[in-house]
């Protein structure tokens, strides 16, 4: 929200967002008064499909917000080409992708700016709610800092109608201590994911697709199956916890009923919402735990 406001996004504008993501992405657009415009994902990667973006661009479109969902980088080359062609801002949502790379370049460094979440469950997590904006543009950085500090550029001098969105010192200290360990923790997640990818052989399970030019950080290991609820119950019976990201797509949430997007309008997002199941994925998983999850899943018959 702060980044979009810093870029001048306001009432009457439109921002391209993926139809398959956590609702916070769309809400950031809504909070500025602009309209989120949903674009379907690639069913293989769950990320926004660049080939579907141009058809949603209008004279009101001001920005594209690609989300590197589950720690899997978006296909940024065509996204940046489209943005340049139509003179659009690019604001990356990196909430789940700390340290992921696309063609050797770290996510969050492609667009005009990027937002990171440091919620405790993220790959780089604080002790509580926290986040950051990154950008190479001083003007954007200065405006975001001011907007997040009651619109103040210096004490008791307010140039914008801002918010109280500061990162407190305790969270900053905790994150600074964890940051040097991020690469090692991400590598551990990749090791777990490699075992899942190579050893889960159940034909009922659709495993994540990883393009050759990306290095994910596996914030979430998302599989799909038409027997999602049965699989979740079966795993729970074996004391294996799972999650569903996200069981109700954004356009069917009550808070967005004003957009009047009926069920069936975004079938890929709806398909993912109905079939996605997230398997255990966390730094510190033991070999025995990984093997147990794989063995139980391979034994699932639905």
mmCIF file of C-alpha atoms in Angstrom:
data_model
loop_
_atom_site.group_PDB
_atom_site.id
_atom_site.type_symbol
_atom_site.label_atom_id
_atom_site.label_comp_id
_atom_site.label_asym_id
_atom_site.label_seq_id
_atom_site.Cartn_x
_atom_site.Cartn_y
_atom_site.Cartn_z
ATOM 1 C CA UNK A 1 0.000 0.000 0.000
ATOM 2 C CA UNK A 2 2.769 2.433 0.942
ATOM 3 C CA UNK A 3 4.631 1.715 -2.281
ATOM 4 C CA UNK A 4 1.563 2.157 -4.455
ATOM 5 C CA UNK A 5 0.760 5.430 -2.715
ATOM 6 C CA UNK A 6 4.348 6.570 -3.184
ATOM 7 C CA UNK A 7 3.950 5.904 -6.923
ATOM 8 C CA UNK A 8 0.825 8.051 -7.040
ATOM 9 C CA UNK A 9 -1.725 5.251 -7.437
ATOM 10 C CA UNK A 10 -5.162 6.533 -6.403
ATOM 11 C CA UNK A 11 -8.901 6.445 -7.019
ATOM 12 C CA UNK A 12 -9.752 5.662 -10.647
ATOM 13 C CA UNK A 13 -6.541 3.758 -11.328
ATOM 14 C CA UNK A 14 -6.241 0.030 -11.987
ATOM 15 C CA UNK A 15 -3.488 -2.344 -10.895
ATOM 16 C CA UNK A 16 -2.890 -5.765 -12.423
ATOM 17 C CA UNK A 17 -2.672 -8.507 -9.769
ATOM 18 C CA UNK A 18 -2.691 -12.309 -10.031
ATOM 19 C CA UNK A 19 -6.020 -14.011 -9.438
ATOM 20 C CA UNK A 20 -4.265 -16.657 -7.347
ATOM 21 C CA UNK A 21 -2.615 -15.175 -4.270
ATOM 22 C CA UNK A 22 -3.274 -14.165 -0.686
ATOM 23 C CA UNK A 23 -5.824 -11.388 -0.405
ATOM 24 C CA UNK A 24 -3.294 -8.929 1.069
ATOM 25 C CA UNK A 25 -1.993 -8.270 -2.456
ATOM 26 C CA UNK A 26 -5.364 -7.071 -3.719
ATOM 27 C CA UNK A 27 -6.131 -5.208 -0.493
ATOM 28 C CA UNK A 28 -2.982 -3.121 -0.923
ATOM 29 C CA UNK A 29 -4.508 -1.858 -4.171
ATOM 30 C CA UNK A 30 -7.911 -1.322 -2.600
ATOM 31 C CA UNK A 31 -6.466 0.726 0.258
ATOM 32 C CA UNK A 32 -5.212 3.305 -2.247
ATOM 33 C CA UNK A 33 -8.683 3.634 -3.736
ATOM 34 C CA UNK A 34 -7.617 1.915 -6.958
ATOM 35 C CA UNK A 35 -9.161 -1.218 -8.470
ATOM 36 C CA UNK A 36 -7.403 -4.604 -8.503
ATOM 37 C CA UNK A 37 -7.683 -6.319 -11.890
ATOM 38 C CA UNK A 38 -7.213 -10.069 -11.663
ATOM 39 C CA UNK A 39 -5.116 -11.997 -14.204
ATOM 40 C CA UNK A 40 -5.093 -15.787 -14.243
ATOM 41 C CA UNK A 41 -1.990 -17.791 -13.271
ATOM 42 C CA UNK A 42 -0.027 -20.439 -15.100
ATOM 43 C CA UNK A 43 -1.544 -23.679 -13.790
ATOM 44 C CA UNK A 44 1.942 -25.209 -13.524
ATOM 45 C CA UNK A 45 3.683 -22.525 -11.443
ATOM 46 C CA UNK A 46 0.610 -20.906 -9.792
ATOM 47 C CA UNK A 47 2.124 -17.487 -10.662
ATOM 48 C CA UNK A 48 0.617 -14.807 -12.895
ATOM 49 C CA UNK A 49 0.637 -15.802 -16.571
ATOM 50 C CA UNK A 50 2.396 -13.029 -18.547
ATOM 51 C CA UNK A 51 0.580 -14.039 -21.741
ATOM 52 C CA UNK A 52 -2.725 -13.017 -20.147
ATOM 53 C CA UNK A 53 -1.690 -9.581 -18.876
ATOM 54 C CA UNK A 54 -2.009 -7.394 -21.986
ATOM 55 C CA UNK A 55 -5.676 -8.228 -22.541
ATOM 56 C CA UNK A 56 -6.480 -6.743 -19.109
ATOM 57 C CA UNK A 57 -4.626 -3.453 -19.641
ATOM 58 C CA UNK A 58 -6.784 -0.341 -20.082
ATOM 59 C CA UNK A 59 -6.176 3.389 -20.142
ATOM 60 C CA UNK A 60 -6.600 3.304 -16.346
ATOM 61 C CA UNK A 61 -3.918 0.687 -15.728
ATOM 62 C CA UNK A 62 -0.989 2.119 -13.813
ATOM 63 C CA UNK A 63 0.940 -0.847 -12.421
ATOM 64 C CA UNK A 64 1.532 -4.598 -12.392
ATOM 65 C CA UNK A 65 1.995 -6.422 -9.082
ATOM 66 C CA UNK A 66 3.569 -9.831 -9.720
ATOM 67 C CA UNK A 67 3.550 -12.130 -6.683
ATOM 68 C CA UNK A 68 6.376 -14.626 -6.295
ATOM 69 C CA UNK A 69 3.937 -17.083 -4.762
ATOM 70 C CA UNK A 70 5.089 -19.892 -2.454
ATOM 71 C CA UNK A 71 8.689 -18.727 -2.997
ATOM 72 C CA UNK A 72 8.587 -19.474 -6.746
ATOM 73 C CA UNK A 73 9.792 -16.515 -8.876
ATOM 74 C CA UNK A 74 7.474 -15.127 -11.540
ATOM 75 C CA UNK A 75 8.477 -15.053 -15.199
ATOM 76 C CA UNK A 76 9.833 -11.524 -14.954
ATOM 77 C CA UNK A 77 11.305 -10.955 -18.435
ATOM 78 C CA UNK A 78 7.951 -10.749 -20.291
ATOM 79 C CA UNK A 79 6.369 -8.903 -17.356
ATOM 80 C CA UNK A 80 9.034 -6.195 -17.502
ATOM 81 C CA UNK A 81 8.705 -6.006 -21.311
ATOM 82 C CA UNK A 82 4.952 -5.438 -21.011
ATOM 83 C CA UNK A 83 5.486 -2.802 -18.321
ATOM 84 C CA UNK A 84 7.970 -0.955 -20.502
ATOM 85 C CA UNK A 85 5.681 -1.174 -23.538
ATOM 86 C CA UNK A 86 2.730 0.354 -21.680
ATOM 87 C CA UNK A 87 4.734 2.612 -19.318
ATOM 88 C CA UNK A 88 3.514 0.812 -16.193
ATOM 89 C CA UNK A 89 5.056 0.592 -12.749
ATOM 90 C CA UNK A 90 6.081 -2.847 -11.486
ATOM 91 C CA UNK A 91 5.725 -3.502 -7.761
ATOM 92 C CA UNK A 92 6.883 -6.985 -6.778
ATOM 93 C CA UNK A 93 5.179 -8.833 -3.935
ATOM 94 C CA UNK A 94 8.063 -10.789 -2.391
ATOM 95 C CA UNK A 95 6.290 -11.690 0.849
ATOM 96 C CA UNK A 96 7.038 -15.399 0.368
ATOM 97 C CA UNK A 97 10.212 -15.260 -1.698
ATOM 98 C CA UNK A 98 13.140 -13.932 0.343
ATOM 99 C CA UNK A 99 16.293 -14.846 -1.577
ATOM 100 C CA UNK A 100 14.657 -16.509 -4.597
ATOM 101 C CA UNK A 101 16.271 -15.809 -7.981
ATOM 102 C CA UNK A 102 15.126 -15.530 -11.589
ATOM 103 C CA UNK A 103 17.834 -15.893 -14.239
ATOM 104 C CA UNK A 104 20.394 -15.333 -11.498
ATOM 105 C CA UNK A 105 18.829 -12.077 -10.297
ATOM 106 C CA UNK A 106 17.222 -11.808 -6.867
ATOM 107 C CA UNK A 107 13.492 -11.173 -6.795
ATOM 108 C CA UNK A 108 12.598 -7.721 -5.563
ATOM 109 C CA UNK A 109 15.241 -6.112 -7.772
ATOM 110 C CA UNK A 110 13.329 -6.113 -11.079
ATOM 111 C CA UNK A 111 10.544 -3.586 -10.604
ATOM 112 C CA UNK A 112 10.315 -0.022 -9.366
ATOM 113 C CA UNK A 113 10.003 -1.350 -5.834
ATOM 114 C CA UNK A 114 9.105 -4.485 -3.889
ATOM 115 C CA UNK A 115 7.420 -5.391 -0.640
ATOM 116 C CA UNK A 116 8.689 -8.059 1.765
ATOM 117 C CA UNK A 117 6.818 -9.554 4.688
ATOM 118 C CA UNK A 118 8.645 -10.575 7.852
ATOM 119 C CA UNK A 119 5.642 -12.259 9.451
ATOM 120 C CA UNK A 120 7.015 -14.920 11.856
ATOM 121 C CA UNK A 121 6.185 -17.814 9.527
ATOM 122 C CA UNK A 122 8.054 -16.373 6.546
ATOM 123 C CA UNK A 123 11.495 -17.591 5.422
ATOM 124 C CA UNK A 124 12.901 -14.497 7.115
ATOM 125 C CA UNK A 125 10.523 -13.934 10.010
ATOM 126 C CA UNK A 126 10.417 -11.459 12.862
ATOM 127 C CA UNK A 127 9.019 -12.005 16.354
ATOM 128 C CA UNK A 128 5.777 -10.351 15.235
ATOM 129 C CA UNK A 129 4.293 -8.499 12.289
ATOM 130 C CA UNK A 130 6.910 -6.676 10.245
ATOM 131 C CA UNK A 131 7.824 -5.839 6.653
ATOM 132 C CA UNK A 132 9.953 -3.712 4.383
ATOM 133 C CA UNK A 133 9.968 -1.936 1.047
ATOM 134 C CA UNK A 134 13.036 -2.103 -1.177
ATOM 135 C CA UNK A 135 13.784 0.136 -4.157
ATOM 136 C CA UNK A 136 16.715 1.585 -6.070
ATOM 137 C CA UNK A 137 14.939 4.946 -6.416
ATOM 138 C CA UNK A 138 15.646 7.522 -3.699
ATOM 139 C CA UNK A 139 12.429 9.423 -4.397
ATOM 140 C CA UNK A 140 10.322 6.307 -3.791
ATOM 141 C CA UNK A 141 12.333 5.359 -0.701
ATOM 142 C CA UNK A 142 11.974 8.814 0.832
ATOM 143 C CA UNK A 143 8.247 8.961 0.157
ATOM 144 C CA UNK A 144 7.617 5.445 1.534
ATOM 145 C CA UNK A 145 9.543 6.323 4.709
ATOM 146 C CA UNK A 146 7.484 9.473 5.146
ATOM 147 C CA UNK A 147 4.155 7.772 4.390
ATOM 148 C CA UNK A 148 4.937 5.084 6.967
ATOM 149 C CA UNK A 149 5.752 7.697 9.595
ATOM 150 C CA UNK A 150 2.533 9.718 9.645
ATOM 151 C CA UNK A 151 3.557 11.437 6.391
ATOM 152 C CA UNK A 152 6.459 13.145 8.117
ATOM 153 C CA UNK A 153 9.787 13.908 6.482
ATOM 154 C CA UNK A 154 11.153 15.211 9.786
ATOM 155 C CA UNK A 155 9.719 15.481 13.277
ATOM 156 C CA UNK A 156 6.409 17.346 13.520
ATOM 157 C CA UNK A 157 6.541 18.226 9.813
ATOM 158 C CA UNK A 158 3.902 16.321 7.820
ATOM 159 C CA UNK A 159 3.888 16.543 4.033
ATOM 160 C CA UNK A 160 1.529 13.605 3.351
ATOM 161 C CA UNK A 161 -1.504 12.043 4.998
ATOM 162 C CA UNK A 162 0.462 9.014 6.117
ATOM 163 C CA UNK A 163 0.160 6.003 8.403
ATOM 164 C CA UNK A 164 1.920 4.599 11.425
ATOM 165 C CA UNK A 165 3.683 1.729 9.625
ATOM 166 C CA UNK A 166 7.110 1.772 11.223
ATOM 167 C CA UNK A 167 9.250 -1.300 11.894
ATOM 168 C CA UNK A 168 10.067 -1.205 15.604
ATOM 169 C CA UNK A 169 13.638 -1.566 16.829
ATOM 170 C CA UNK A 170 13.152 -4.963 18.498
ATOM 171 C CA UNK A 171 11.915 -6.540 15.275
ATOM 172 C CA UNK A 172 14.719 -4.894 13.308
ATOM 173 C CA UNK A 173 17.331 -6.282 15.701
ATOM 174 C CA UNK A 174 15.891 -9.782 15.521
ATOM 175 C CA UNK A 175 15.774 -9.679 11.714
ATOM 176 C CA UNK A 176 19.338 -8.352 11.505
ATOM 177 C CA UNK A 177 20.488 -11.331 13.577
ATOM 178 C CA UNK A 178 18.630 -13.814 11.351
ATOM 179 C CA UNK A 179 19.473 -12.302 7.965
ATOM 180 C CA UNK A 180 23.014 -13.784 7.733
ATOM 181 C CA UNK A 181 21.462 -17.253 8.101
ATOM 182 C CA UNK A 182 18.793 -16.816 5.407
ATOM 183 C CA UNK A 183 20.767 -18.449 2.577
ATOM 184 C CA UNK A 184 21.519 -21.512 4.706
ATOM 185 C CA UNK A 185 17.894 -21.839 5.799
ATOM 186 C CA UNK A 186 16.695 -21.484 2.198
ATOM 187 C CA UNK A 187 19.151 -24.145 1.080
ATOM 188 C CA UNK A 188 17.689 -26.482 3.693
ATOM 189 C CA UNK A 189 14.216 -25.870 2.283
ATOM 190 C CA UNK A 190 15.516 -26.680 -1.205
ATOM 191 C CA UNK A 191 16.952 -29.935 0.076
ATOM 192 C CA UNK A 192 13.583 -30.912 1.554
ATOM 193 C CA UNK A 193 11.811 -29.904 -1.660
ATOM 194 C CA UNK A 194 14.234 -31.964 -3.765
ATOM 195 C CA UNK A 195 13.380 -35.044 -1.746
ATOM 196 C CA UNK A 196 9.660 -34.393 -2.168
ATOM 197 C CA UNK A 197 10.039 -33.802 -5.912
ATOM 198 C CA UNK A 198 12.143 -36.915 -6.461
ATOM 199 C CA UNK A 199 10.491 -39.331 -4.064
ATOM 200 C CA UNK A 200 6.754 -38.564 -4.066
ATOM 201 C CA UNK A 201 5.508 -40.902 -6.773
ATOM 202 C CA UNK A 202 1.781 -41.169 -6.043
ATOM 203 C CA UNK A 203 -0.056 -40.634 -9.378
ATOM 204 C CA UNK A 204 -2.866 -38.819 -7.537
ATOM 205 C CA UNK A 205 -0.445 -35.991 -6.683
ATOM 206 C CA UNK A 206 0.518 -33.147 -9.031
ATOM 207 C CA UNK A 207 3.906 -31.879 -7.902
ATOM 208 C CA UNK A 208 5.109 -28.266 -8.299
ATOM 209 C CA UNK A 209 6.723 -27.336 -11.610
ATOM 210 C CA UNK A 210 10.056 -25.521 -11.425
ATOM 211 C CA UNK A 211 11.250 -23.688 -14.581
ATOM 212 C CA UNK A 212 14.940 -24.121 -15.363
ATOM 213 C CA UNK A 213 15.768 -20.419 -14.980
ATOM 214 C CA UNK A 214 14.540 -19.993 -11.382
ATOM 215 C CA UNK A 215 15.754 -20.930 -7.916
ATOM 216 C CA UNK A 216 12.761 -21.090 -5.553
ATOM 217 C CA UNK A 217 12.991 -20.777 -1.786
ATOM 218 C CA UNK A 218 9.985 -23.018 -1.033
ATOM 219 C CA UNK A 219 8.123 -20.925 1.496
ATOM 220 C CA UNK A 220 5.294 -23.356 0.727
ATOM 221 C CA UNK A 221 5.491 -26.760 -0.939
ATOM 222 C CA UNK A 222 2.153 -26.835 -2.753
ATOM 223 C CA UNK A 223 0.829 -29.976 -4.423
ATOM 224 C CA UNK A 224 -2.499 -30.419 -6.146
ATOM 225 C CA UNK A 225 -4.933 -33.299 -6.220
ATOM 226 C CA UNK A 226 -8.578 -33.771 -7.112
ATOM 227 C CA UNK A 227 -8.850 -35.642 -3.810
ATOM 228 C CA UNK A 228 -7.571 -32.753 -1.719
ATOM 229 C CA UNK A 229 -9.905 -33.126 1.269
ATOM 230 C CA UNK A 230 -9.437 -36.884 1.414
ATOM 231 C CA UNK A 231 -5.653 -36.479 1.285
ATOM 232 C CA UNK A 232 -5.699 -33.842 4.018
ATOM 233 C CA UNK A 233 -7.815 -36.083 6.255
ATOM 234 C CA UNK A 234 -5.607 -39.099 5.516
ATOM 235 C CA UNK A 235 -2.448 -37.161 6.409
ATOM 236 C CA UNK A 236 -4.081 -35.799 9.570
ATOM 237 C CA UNK A 237 -4.834 -39.365 10.643
ATOM 238 C CA UNK A 238 -1.092 -39.963 10.434
ATOM 239 C CA UNK A 239 -0.424 -36.775 12.443
ATOM 240 C CA UNK A 240 0.892 -34.875 9.422
ATOM 241 C CA UNK A 241 -0.337 -31.286 9.326
ATOM 242 C CA UNK A 242 -1.241 -29.572 6.046
ATOM 243 C CA UNK A 243 -2.678 -26.249 4.910
ATOM 244 C CA UNK A 244 -4.794 -25.004 2.009
ATOM 245 C CA UNK A 245 -3.484 -21.951 0.096
ATOM 246 C CA UNK A 246 -6.077 -20.528 -0.527
ATOM 247 C CA UNK A 247 -9.446 -22.330 -0.307
ATOM 248 C CA UNK A 248 -11.579 -19.360 -1.435
ATOM 249 C CA UNK A 249 -10.205 -17.332 -4.353
ATOM 250 C CA UNK A 250 -10.146 -13.566 -3.932
ATOM 251 C CA UNK A 251 -12.833 -12.751 -6.475
ATOM 252 C CA UNK A 252 -15.323 -14.960 -4.596
ATOM 253 C CA UNK A 253 -14.611 -13.403 -1.188
ATOM 254 C CA UNK A 254 -17.479 -11.334 0.197
ATOM 255 C CA UNK A 255 -15.249 -8.273 0.571
ATOM 256 C CA UNK A 256 -14.864 -8.151 -3.227
ATOM 257 C CA UNK A 257 -18.448 -8.844 -4.217
ATOM 258 C CA UNK A 258 -18.631 -5.228 -5.425
ATOM 259 C CA UNK A 259 -16.340 -6.200 -8.320
ATOM 260 C CA UNK A 260 -19.153 -8.492 -9.533
ATOM 261 C CA UNK A 261 -16.891 -11.291 -10.738
ATOM 262 C CA UNK A 262 -19.093 -14.411 -10.812
ATOM 263 C CA UNK A 263 -17.943 -17.934 -10.079
ATOM 264 C CA UNK A 264 -16.433 -19.511 -13.181
ATOM 265 C CA UNK A 265 -14.954 -16.234 -14.439
ATOM 266 C CA UNK A 266 -11.430 -17.118 -13.262
ATOM 267 C CA UNK A 267 -11.399 -20.899 -13.645
ATOM 268 C CA UNK A 268 -7.663 -21.450 -13.141
ATOM 269 C CA UNK A 269 -7.614 -19.634 -9.806
ATOM 270 C CA UNK A 270 -10.741 -21.552 -8.809
ATOM 271 C CA UNK A 271 -9.155 -24.866 -9.822
ATOM 272 C CA UNK A 272 -6.048 -24.163 -7.739
ATOM 273 C CA UNK A 273 -8.165 -23.088 -4.762
ATOM 274 C CA UNK A 274 -10.104 -26.357 -4.929
ATOM 275 C CA UNK A 275 -7.114 -28.689 -5.343
ATOM 276 C CA UNK A 276 -4.053 -27.155 -3.619
ATOM 277 C CA UNK A 277 -2.625 -28.695 -0.443
ATOM 278 C CA UNK A 278 0.560 -27.525 1.285
ATOM 279 C CA UNK A 279 2.830 -30.180 2.761
ATOM 280 C CA UNK A 280 5.116 -29.765 5.795
ATOM 281 C CA UNK A 281 8.033 -27.512 4.855
ATOM 282 C CA UNK A 282 10.183 -25.855 7.487
ATOM 283 C CA UNK A 283 13.778 -25.325 8.440
ATOM 284 C CA UNK A 284 14.812 -28.100 10.826
ATOM 285 C CA UNK A 285 12.796 -30.990 9.362
ATOM 286 C CA UNK A 286 14.671 -34.219 10.063
ATOM 287 C CA UNK A 287 15.389 -36.895 7.476
ATOM 288 C CA UNK A 288 13.040 -39.187 9.360
ATOM 289 C CA UNK A 289 10.214 -36.647 9.228
ATOM 290 C CA UNK A 290 10.716 -36.065 5.504
ATOM 291 C CA UNK A 291 10.820 -39.800 4.795
ATOM 292 C CA UNK A 292 7.672 -40.318 6.865
ATOM 293 C CA UNK A 293 5.714 -37.665 4.932
ATOM 294 C CA UNK A 294 6.847 -39.139 1.611
ATOM 295 C CA UNK A 295 6.009 -42.707 2.655
ATOM 296 C CA UNK A 296 2.536 -41.797 3.904
ATOM 297 C CA UNK A 297 1.698 -39.775 0.770
ATOM 298 C CA UNK A 298 2.875 -42.556 -1.519
ATOM 299 C CA UNK A 299 0.516 -44.889 0.357
ATOM 300 C CA UNK A 300 -2.540 -42.665 -0.231
ATOM 301 C CA UNK A 301 -5.216 -44.262 -2.406
ATOM 302 C CA UNK A 302 -8.105 -41.848 -1.938
#
